[in-house]
PDB file of C-alpha atoms in Angstrom:
ATOM      1  CA  MET A 115     -14.093   2.453 -11.583  1.00 52.00           C
ATOM      2  CA  GLY A 116     -13.723   1.517 -15.261  1.00 62.00           C
ATOM      3  CA  ARG A 117     -11.697   4.663 -15.738  1.00 72.00           C
ATOM      4  CA  ARG A 118      -9.346   3.738 -12.896  1.00 85.00           C
ATOM      5  CA  VAL A 119      -8.705   0.230 -14.139  1.00 93.00           C
ATOM      6  CA  PRO A 120      -9.601  -0.160 -17.804  1.00 94.00           C
ATOM      7  CA  ILE A 121      -9.675  -3.782 -18.920  1.00 96.00           C
ATOM      8  CA  VAL A 122      -9.010  -4.560 -22.580  1.00 95.00           C
ATOM      9  CA  SER A 123      -9.065  -7.932 -24.252  1.00 94.00           C
ATOM     10  CA  GLN A 124      -7.285  -9.439 -27.194  1.00 92.00           C
ATOM     11  CA  GLY A 125      -8.259 -13.007 -28.027  1.00 91.00           C
ATOM     12  CA  ASP A 126      -8.071 -14.973 -24.808  1.00 93.00           C
ATOM     13  CA  LEU A 127      -5.843 -12.364 -23.147  1.00 96.00           C
ATOM     14  CA  LEU A 128      -7.143  -9.726 -20.717  1.00 97.00           C
ATOM     15  CA  ILE A 129      -5.070  -6.718 -19.786  1.00 97.00           C
ATOM     16  CA  ALA A 130      -6.103  -4.675 -16.742  1.00 97.00           C
ATOM     17  CA  SER A 131      -4.113  -1.504 -16.208  1.00 96.00           C
ATOM     18  CA  VAL A 132      -4.321   0.402 -12.957  1.00 95.00           C
ATOM     19  CA  GLN A 133      -4.422   4.106 -13.843  1.00 91.00           C
ATOM     20  CA  GLU A 134      -4.361   5.749 -10.438  1.00 89.00           C
ATOM     21  CA  GLU A 135      -4.013   5.068  -6.749  1.00 89.00           C
ATOM     22  CA  LEU A 136      -6.684   2.662  -5.593  1.00 91.00           C
ATOM     23  CA  SER A 137      -8.485   2.591  -2.276  1.00 90.00           C
ATOM     24  CA  ASP A 138      -9.265  -0.762  -0.671  1.00 89.00           C
ATOM     25  CA  SER A 139     -12.790  -0.782  -2.048  1.00 91.00           C
ATOM     26  CA  ASP A 140     -11.469   0.126  -5.517  1.00 92.00           C
ATOM     27  CA  ILE A 141      -9.198  -2.933  -5.330  1.00 93.00           C
ATOM     28  CA  LEU A 142     -12.133  -5.138  -4.349  1.00 93.00           C
ATOM     29  CA  ASP A 143     -14.136  -3.726  -7.275  1.00 94.00           C
ATOM     30  CA  MET A 144     -11.216  -4.432  -9.571  1.00 95.00           C
ATOM     31  CA  GLN A 145     -11.148  -8.057  -8.432  1.00 95.00           C
ATOM     32  CA  THR A 146     -14.859  -8.426  -9.197  1.00 96.00           C
ATOM     33  CA  ARG A 147     -14.520  -6.837 -12.628  1.00 96.00           C
ATOM     34  CA  ILE A 148     -11.515  -8.927 -13.618  1.00 96.00           C
ATOM     35  CA  LEU A 149     -13.336 -12.125 -12.657  1.00 96.00           C
ATOM     36  CA  GLU A 150     -16.459 -11.034 -14.527  1.00 96.00           C
ATOM     37  CA  GLU A 151     -14.439 -10.295 -17.638  1.00 96.00           C
ATOM     38  CA  VAL A 152     -12.525 -13.582 -17.404  1.00 96.00           C
ATOM     39  CA  SER A 153     -15.852 -15.419 -17.366  1.00 95.00           C
ATOM     40  CA  ARG A 154     -17.589 -13.252 -19.962  1.00 95.00           C
ATOM     41  CA  LEU A 155     -14.762 -13.524 -22.479  1.00 95.00           C
ATOM     42  CA  SER A 156     -13.529 -16.999 -21.529  1.00 95.00           C
ATOM     43  CA  ALA A 157     -10.088 -15.495 -21.070  1.00 96.00           C
ATOM     44  CA  THR A 158      -7.254 -17.854 -20.194  1.00 96.00           C
ATOM     45  CA  ARG A 159      -4.558 -15.264 -19.556  1.00 97.00           C
ATOM     46  CA  VAL A 160      -4.709 -12.093 -17.483  1.00 97.00           C
ATOM     47  CA  ILE A 161      -2.099  -9.402 -17.130  1.00 98.00           C
ATOM     48  CA  LEU A 162      -2.489  -6.916 -14.289  1.00 97.00           C
ATOM     49  CA  ASP A 163      -0.337  -3.854 -14.882  1.00 97.00           C
ATOM     50  CA  VAL A 164       0.437  -2.036 -11.625  1.00 97.00           C
ATOM     51  CA  SER A 165       3.211   0.210 -12.921  1.00 95.00           C
ATOM     52  CA  LEU A 166       1.284   3.357 -11.938  1.00 93.00           C
ATOM     53  CA  LEU A 167       0.725   2.234  -8.348  1.00 92.00           C
ATOM     54  CA  ASP A 168       3.062   4.017  -5.984  1.00 86.00           C
ATOM     55  CA  VAL A 169       2.156   2.111  -2.834  1.00 93.00           C
ATOM     56  CA  ILE A 170       1.573  -1.618  -2.438  1.00 94.00           C
ATOM     57  CA  ASP A 171       1.069  -2.239   1.258  1.00 92.00           C
ATOM     58  CA  SER A 172       0.006  -5.330   3.195  1.00 89.00           C
ATOM     59  CA  PHE A 173      -3.627  -5.106   2.124  1.00 90.00           C
ATOM     60  CA  GLY A 174      -2.676  -4.441  -1.497  1.00 92.00           C
ATOM     61  CA  THR A 175      -0.348  -7.431  -1.514  1.00 93.00           C
ATOM     62  CA  ARG A 176      -2.948  -9.735  -0.046  1.00 91.00           C
ATOM     63  CA  MET A 177      -5.465  -8.557  -2.631  1.00 93.00           C
ATOM     64  CA  LEU A 178      -3.063  -9.109  -5.533  1.00 95.00           C
ATOM     65  CA  CYS A 179      -2.510 -12.683  -4.291  1.00 95.00           C
ATOM     66  CA  ASP A 180      -6.270 -13.168  -3.875  1.00 95.00           C
ATOM     67  CA  ILE A 181      -7.018 -11.875  -7.366  1.00 96.00           C
ATOM     68  CA  ALA A 182      -4.408 -14.192  -8.896  1.00 96.00           C
ATOM     69  CA  ALA A 183      -5.761 -17.123  -6.889  1.00 96.00           C
ATOM     70  CA  SER A 184      -9.363 -16.460  -7.896  1.00 96.00           C
ATOM     71  CA  VAL A 185      -8.400 -16.040 -11.558  1.00 96.00           C
ATOM     72  CA  SER A 186      -6.562 -19.350 -11.295  1.00 95.00           C
ATOM     73  CA  LEU A 187      -9.670 -21.023  -9.892  1.00 95.00           C
ATOM     74  CA  ARG A 188     -11.484 -19.877 -13.027  1.00 94.00           C
ATOM     75  CA  GLY A 189      -8.908 -21.782 -15.050  1.00 93.00           C
ATOM     76  CA  ALA A 190      -6.951 -18.752 -16.243  1.00 96.00           C
ATOM     77  CA  ARG A 191      -3.421 -17.639 -15.396  1.00 95.00           C
ATOM     78  CA  MET A 192      -2.491 -14.186 -14.199  1.00 97.00           C
ATOM     79  CA  ALA A 193       0.774 -12.284 -14.165  1.00 97.00           C
ATOM     80  CA  ILE A 194       1.418  -9.007 -12.391  1.00 98.00           C
ATOM     81  CA  VAL A 195       3.644  -6.632 -14.295  1.00 98.00           C
ATOM     82  CA  GLY A 196       5.362  -3.319 -13.641  1.00 97.00           C
ATOM     83  CA  ILE A 197       5.969  -3.296  -9.885  1.00 97.00           C
ATOM     84  CA  GLN A 198       8.255  -0.277  -9.529  1.00 95.00           C
ATOM     85  CA  PRO A 199      11.724  -0.904  -8.060  1.00 95.00           C
ATOM     86  CA  GLU A 200      11.152   1.271  -4.982  1.00 95.00           C
ATOM     87  CA  ILE A 201       7.822  -0.468  -4.360  1.00 95.00           C
ATOM     88  CA  ALA A 202       9.558  -3.835  -4.605  1.00 95.00           C
ATOM     89  CA  MET A 203      12.112  -2.671  -2.024  1.00 93.00           C
ATOM     90  CA  ALA A 204       9.403  -1.406   0.320  1.00 94.00           C
ATOM     91  CA  MET A 205       7.454  -4.653  -0.014  1.00 93.00           C
ATOM     92  CA  VAL A 206      10.478  -6.763   0.878  1.00 93.00           C
ATOM     93  CA  LEU A 207      11.248  -4.602   3.921  1.00 91.00           C
ATOM     94  CA  LEU A 208       7.640  -4.967   5.034  1.00 89.00           C
ATOM     95  CA  GLY A 209       7.944  -8.732   4.682  1.00 88.00           C
ATOM     96  CA  LEU A 210       5.524  -8.886   1.757  1.00 90.00           C
ATOM     97  CA  THR A 211       5.948 -11.277  -1.145  1.00 90.00           C
ATOM     98  CA  LEU A 212       3.772 -12.401  -4.016  1.00 92.00           C
ATOM     99  CA  GLU A 213       4.271 -16.129  -3.687  1.00 86.00           C
ATOM    100  CA  ASP A 214       2.937 -18.252  -6.500  1.00 87.00           C
ATOM    101  CA  VAL A 215       2.071 -15.181  -8.578  1.00 95.00           C
ATOM    102  CA  PRO A 216       4.157 -14.789 -11.744  1.00 95.00           C
ATOM    103  CA  THR A 217       5.585 -11.299 -12.130  1.00 97.00           C
ATOM    104  CA  ALA A 218       7.350  -9.537 -14.960  1.00 97.00           C
ATOM    105  CA  GLN A 219       8.908  -6.157 -15.564  1.00 96.00           C
ATOM    106  CA  ASN A 220       6.558  -5.038 -18.274  1.00 96.00           C
ATOM    107  CA  LEU A 221       3.639  -6.017 -20.448  1.00 96.00           C
ATOM    108  CA  ASP A 222       5.679  -7.744 -23.166  1.00 96.00           C
ATOM    109  CA  HIS A 223       7.579  -9.853 -20.666  1.00 96.00           C
ATOM    110  CA  GLY A 224       4.348 -10.687 -18.878  1.00 96.00           C
ATOM    111  CA  ILE A 225       2.698 -11.886 -22.070  1.00 95.00           C
ATOM    112  CA  ALA A 226       5.766 -13.990 -22.909  1.00 94.00           C
ATOM    113  CA  LEU A 227       5.787 -15.428 -19.390  1.00 94.00           C
ATOM    114  CA  LEU A 228       2.173 -16.554 -19.619  1.00 93.00           C
ATOM    115  CA  ARG A 229       2.796 -18.062 -23.040  1.00 89.00           C
ATOM    116  CA  GLU A 230       5.734 -20.074 -21.662  1.00 82.00           C
ATOM    117  CA  ARG A 231       3.594 -21.417 -18.880  1.00 71.00           C
ATOM    118  CA  ALA A 232       0.736 -22.404 -21.137  1.00 65.00           C
TER     119      ALA A 232
ATOM    120  CA  MET B 277      15.804  22.657  -1.719  1.00 40.00           C
ATOM    121  CA  ASN B 278      17.865  25.547  -0.426  1.00 40.00           C
ATOM    122  CA  GLN B 279      15.732  26.576   2.458  1.00 43.00           C
ATOM    123  CA  LEU B 280      13.375  24.665   4.597  1.00 44.00           C
ATOM    124  CA  ALA B 281      10.337  26.493   5.864  1.00 46.00           C
ATOM    125  CA  PRO B 282      10.844  26.837   9.612  1.00 44.00           C
ATOM    126  CA  ASN B 283       8.668  24.251  11.219  1.00 48.00           C
ATOM    127  CA  PRO B 284       5.784  24.282   8.768  1.00 56.00           C
ATOM    128  CA  ALA B 285       2.363  23.606  10.171  1.00 71.00           C
ATOM    129  CA  ALA B 286       1.602  19.933  10.410  1.00 89.00           C
ATOM    130  CA  LEU B 287      -0.610  18.438   7.748  1.00 92.00           C
ATOM    131  CA  LEU B 288      -3.679  16.750   9.099  1.00 92.00           C
ATOM    132  CA  GLN B 289      -5.835  14.090   7.481  1.00 93.00           C
ATOM    133  CA  ARG B 290      -8.981  12.791   9.124  1.00 95.00           C
ATOM    134  CA  VAL B 291      -9.098   9.039   8.598  1.00 95.00           C
ATOM    135  CA  LYS B 292     -12.504   7.460   8.498  1.00 95.00           C
ATOM    136  CA  LEU B 293     -13.053   5.984   5.047  1.00 94.00           C
ATOM    137  CA  ASP B 294     -10.754   3.847   2.977  1.00 90.00           C
ATOM    138  CA  SER B 295     -10.407   6.717   0.500  1.00 93.00           C
ATOM    139  CA  ASP B 296      -8.855   8.689   3.390  1.00 96.00           C
ATOM    140  CA  VAL B 297      -6.063   6.099   3.467  1.00 96.00           C
ATOM    141  CA  VAL B 298      -5.179   7.057  -0.105  1.00 95.00           C
ATOM    142  CA  ALA B 299      -5.402  10.779   0.713  1.00 96.00           C
ATOM    143  CA  ALA B 300      -3.115  10.371   3.742  1.00 97.00           C
ATOM    144  CA  ARG B 301      -0.424   8.458   1.887  1.00 96.00           C
ATOM    145  CA  GLN B 302      -0.508  10.902  -1.032  1.00 96.00           C
ATOM    146  CA  MET B 303      -0.079  13.775   1.437  1.00 96.00           C
ATOM    147  CA  ALA B 304       2.912  11.968   2.960  1.00 97.00           C
ATOM    148  CA  ARG B 305       4.502  11.286  -0.402  1.00 96.00           C
ATOM    149  CA  GLN B 306       4.040  14.902  -1.443  1.00 96.00           C
ATOM    150  CA  LEU B 307       5.895  16.104   1.645  1.00 97.00           C
ATOM    151  CA  ALA B 308       8.628  13.511   1.036  1.00 97.00           C
ATOM    152  CA  VAL B 309       9.004  14.858  -2.509  1.00 97.00           C
ATOM    153  CA  GLU B 310       9.160  18.452  -1.253  1.00 96.00           C
ATOM    154  CA  LEU B 311      11.802  17.485   1.291  1.00 97.00           C
ATOM    155  CA  GLU B 312      13.771  15.730  -1.452  1.00 97.00           C
ATOM    156  CA  PHE B 313      13.661  12.257   0.004  1.00 97.00           C
ATOM    157  CA  SER B 314      15.033   9.595  -2.366  1.00 96.00           C
ATOM    158  CA  ARG B 315      12.429   7.732  -4.396  1.00 95.00           C
ATOM    159  CA  PRO B 316      12.801   4.548  -2.316  1.00 95.00           C
ATOM    160  CA  ASP B 317      12.348   6.571   0.867  1.00 97.00           C
ATOM    161  CA  GLN B 318       9.323   8.366  -0.595  1.00 97.00           C
ATOM    162  CA  ALA B 319       7.776   4.947  -1.149  1.00 96.00           C
ATOM    163  CA  LEU B 320       8.634   3.850   2.398  1.00 97.00           C
ATOM    164  CA  VAL B 321       7.065   6.970   3.935  1.00 97.00           C
ATOM    165  CA  ALA B 322       3.920   6.565   1.832  1.00 97.00           C
ATOM    166  CA  THR B 323       3.705   2.850   2.644  1.00 96.00           C
ATOM    167  CA  ALA B 324       4.145   3.451   6.386  1.00 96.00           C
ATOM    168  CA  VAL B 325       1.348   6.034   6.327  1.00 97.00           C
ATOM    169  CA  SER B 326      -0.841   3.649   4.347  1.00 96.00           C
ATOM    170  CA  GLU B 327      -0.397   0.905   6.961  1.00 94.00           C
ATOM    171  CA  LEU B 328      -1.028   3.278   9.876  1.00 95.00           C
ATOM    172  CA  ALA B 329      -4.106   4.828   8.248  1.00 95.00           C
ATOM    173  CA  ARG B 330      -5.500   1.419   7.368  1.00 92.00           C
ATOM    174  CA  ASN B 331      -5.136   0.303  10.985  1.00 90.00           C
ATOM    175  CA  ILE B 332      -7.287   3.267  12.005  1.00 93.00           C
ATOM    176  CA  VAL B 333     -10.020   2.451   9.479  1.00 92.00           C
ATOM    177  CA  LYS B 334      -9.958  -1.234  10.354  1.00 88.00           C
ATOM    178  CA  TYR B 335      -9.769  -1.172  14.132  1.00 88.00           C
ATOM    179  CA  ALA B 336     -10.938   2.258  15.273  1.00 90.00           C
ATOM    180  CA  GLN B 337     -13.130   3.477  12.387  1.00 91.00           C
ATOM    181  CA  ASP B 338     -12.127   7.068  13.076  1.00 94.00           C
ATOM    182  CA  GLY B 339      -8.919   8.908  13.790  1.00 96.00           C
ATOM    183  CA  ASP B 340      -6.371  11.148  12.200  1.00 95.00           C
ATOM    184  CA  ILE B 341      -2.936  11.198  10.676  1.00 97.00           C
ATOM    185  CA  GLU B 342      -0.666  14.139  11.314  1.00 97.00           C
ATOM    186  CA  ILE B 343       2.387  14.604   9.132  1.00 97.00           C
ATOM    187  CA  CYS B 344       5.113  17.183   9.636  1.00 96.00           C
ATOM    188  CA  ALA B 345       8.668  17.968   8.685  1.00 95.00           C
ATOM    189  CA  VAL B 346      11.129  17.735  11.558  1.00 95.00           C
ATOM    190  CA  THR B 347      14.757  18.686  11.897  1.00 94.00           C
ATOM    191  CA  SER B 348      17.458  17.499  14.231  1.00 92.00           C
ATOM    192  CA  GLY B 349      20.714  19.364  13.747  1.00 93.00           C
ATOM    193  CA  PRO B 350      21.514  18.870  10.071  1.00 93.00           C
ATOM    194  CA  ARG B 351      19.012  16.090   9.666  1.00 95.00           C
ATOM    195  CA  VAL B 352      15.638  16.508   7.997  1.00 96.00           C
ATOM    196  CA  GLY B 353      12.857  14.041   8.480  1.00 97.00           C
ATOM    197  CA  ILE B 354       9.169  13.368   8.370  1.00 97.00           C
ATOM    198  CA  ARG B 355       7.225  12.572  11.496  1.00 97.00           C
ATOM    199  CA  VAL B 356       3.887  10.850  11.255  1.00 97.00           C
ATOM    200  CA  THR B 357       1.480  10.545  14.150  1.00 97.00           C
ATOM    201  CA  ALA B 358      -1.509   8.243  13.832  1.00 96.00           C
ATOM    202  CA  ARG B 359      -4.123   8.744  16.541  1.00 95.00           C
ATOM    203  CA  ASP B 360      -7.414   7.104  17.219  1.00 94.00           C
ATOM    204  CA  GLN B 361      -9.896   6.673  20.024  1.00 90.00           C
ATOM    205  CA  GLY B 362     -10.610   3.060  19.179  1.00 88.00           C
ATOM    206  CA  PRO B 363     -10.436  -0.032  21.357  1.00 87.00           C
ATOM    207  CA  GLY B 364      -6.688   0.243  21.834  1.00 85.00           C
ATOM    208  CA  LEU B 365      -4.358  -2.683  22.297  1.00 82.00           C
ATOM    209  CA  GLU B 366      -4.358  -5.042  25.236  1.00 79.00           C
ATOM    210  CA  ASP B 367      -0.899  -6.333  24.523  1.00 78.00           C
ATOM    211  CA  ILE B 368       1.395  -4.073  22.545  1.00 82.00           C
ATOM    212  CA  ASP B 369       4.232  -6.623  22.482  1.00 81.00           C
ATOM    213  CA  LEU B 370       1.909  -9.213  20.966  1.00 81.00           C
ATOM    214  CA  ALA B 371       0.629  -6.774  18.334  1.00 79.00           C
ATOM    215  CA  MET B 372       4.219  -6.039  17.340  1.00 82.00           C
ATOM    216  CA  GLN B 373       4.941  -9.681  16.521  1.00 79.00           C
ATOM    217  CA  ASP B 374       5.053 -10.632  12.865  1.00 74.00           C
ATOM    218  CA  GLY B 375       1.985 -12.537  11.858  1.00 68.00           C
ATOM    219  CA  PHE B 376      -0.197 -11.532  14.788  1.00 64.00           C
ATOM    220  CA  SER B 377      -3.549 -10.148  13.747  1.00 65.00           C
ATOM    221  CA  THR B 378      -7.012  -9.972  15.209  1.00 59.00           C
ATOM    222  CA  GLY B 379      -8.395  -8.613  11.968  1.00 56.00           C
ATOM    223  CA  ASN B 380      -7.957 -11.318   9.347  1.00 47.00           C
ATOM    224  CA  SER B 381      -4.916  -9.666   7.786  1.00 54.00           C
ATOM    225  CA  LEU B 382      -1.331 -10.670   7.221  1.00 49.00           C
ATOM    226  CA  GLY B 383      -0.453  -9.293  10.645  1.00 57.00           C
ATOM    227  CA  LEU B 384       2.467  -7.394   9.167  1.00 63.00           C
ATOM    228  CA  GLY B 385       1.049  -3.882   9.486  1.00 78.00           C
ATOM    229  CA  LEU B 386       2.648  -2.643  12.704  1.00 87.00           C
ATOM    230  CA  PRO B 387       5.809  -4.783  12.792  1.00 88.00           C
ATOM    231  CA  GLY B 388       6.315  -4.137   9.081  1.00 89.00           C
ATOM    232  CA  THR B 389       5.888  -0.418   9.580  1.00 93.00           C
ATOM    233  CA  ARG B 390       8.477  -0.459  12.356  1.00 93.00           C
ATOM    234  CA  ARG B 391      10.971  -2.055   9.960  1.00 92.00           C
ATOM    235  CA  ILE B 392      10.624   0.654   7.325  1.00 94.00           C
ATOM    236  CA  VAL B 393      10.969   3.721   9.561  1.00 96.00           C
ATOM    237  CA  ASP B 394      13.862   4.988  11.698  1.00 97.00           C
ATOM    238  CA  GLU B 395      11.951   5.696  14.886  1.00 97.00           C
ATOM    239  CA  PHE B 396       8.802   4.024  16.093  1.00 96.00           C
ATOM    240  CA  ASP B 397       6.801   4.743  19.197  1.00 95.00           C
ATOM    241  CA  ILE B 398       3.486   3.196  20.172  1.00 93.00           C
ATOM    242  CA  SER B 399       1.269   3.890  23.123  1.00 91.00           C
ATOM    243  CA  SER B 400      -2.067   2.414  23.941  1.00 87.00           C
ATOM    244  CA  ALA B 401      -4.246   0.994  26.619  1.00 79.00           C
ATOM    245  CA  PRO B 402      -7.474  -0.986  26.323  1.00 81.00           C
ATOM    246  CA  GLY B 403     -10.319   1.450  25.671  1.00 83.00           C
ATOM    247  CA  LYS B 404      -7.950   4.388  25.381  1.00 84.00           C
ATOM    248  CA  GLY B 405      -7.206   4.317  21.681  1.00 91.00           C
ATOM    249  CA  LEU B 406      -3.886   3.981  19.982  1.00 92.00           C
ATOM    250  CA  THR B 407      -1.197   6.484  19.111  1.00 94.00           C
ATOM    251  CA  VAL B 408       1.688   5.522  16.847  1.00 95.00           C
ATOM    252  CA  THR B 409       4.444   8.004  16.064  1.00 96.00           C
ATOM    253  CA  VAL B 410       7.057   7.214  13.453  1.00 97.00           C
ATOM    254  CA  THR B 411       9.940   9.232  12.036  1.00 97.00           C
ATOM    255  CA  LYS B 412      11.829   8.688   8.815  1.00 97.00           C
ATOM    256  CA  TRP B 413      15.047  10.652   8.355  1.00 98.00           C
ATOM    257  CA  ARG B 414      16.178  11.692   4.910  1.00 95.00           C
TER     258      ARG B 414
END
């Protein structure tokens, strides 16, 4: 699992990067690991990079919202970065949105976004 | 692609575990790439298969996804058939409404899938399983 979603930290910032397609249980594992790392490192900002995901379906969307919500309950803020344009189009057609979850095009923008909202 | 293999054998993926959902959608995307679907349409085909395969895992626990290339005159498409022997649906019209779910989900799986494909056919009866056939034209 660590290989599929490596999590690196820098100061109070955590960056989790999805490396390959994730099954539902992989996504649940990822949620657990992100929360553990947020607590262990007292992180206040989390970036989840999904640029290598080529499907985000209804379950995936719900999980991304859940992960952001649970990170928020731990007192940290999370941004999702790198949703590919064709995935964004598919999500909208499916009726899926990431309400209340900040998103950005790439890592740099995501970091800037979380800094603005601090 | 200059020539299309004449009616290639359908690809079949048994769907039982959640890792099978990933395998099924990767198989669908691969065929979409081979058939030179646009990148947005590749994503739509893969997403539709993901939703259909997940429904099998969630509600029927066992089934299969069949994926094949189809042609109609000059048109090329991908047809996906999701079959299971699960509990089936009591009320298909209700299941096709946005937001309806018996399984603690967003309830967008089937109605959402219908929106992202060109043809959508569903047949079911209580206790008789569920078969959903969708087609996406290139």
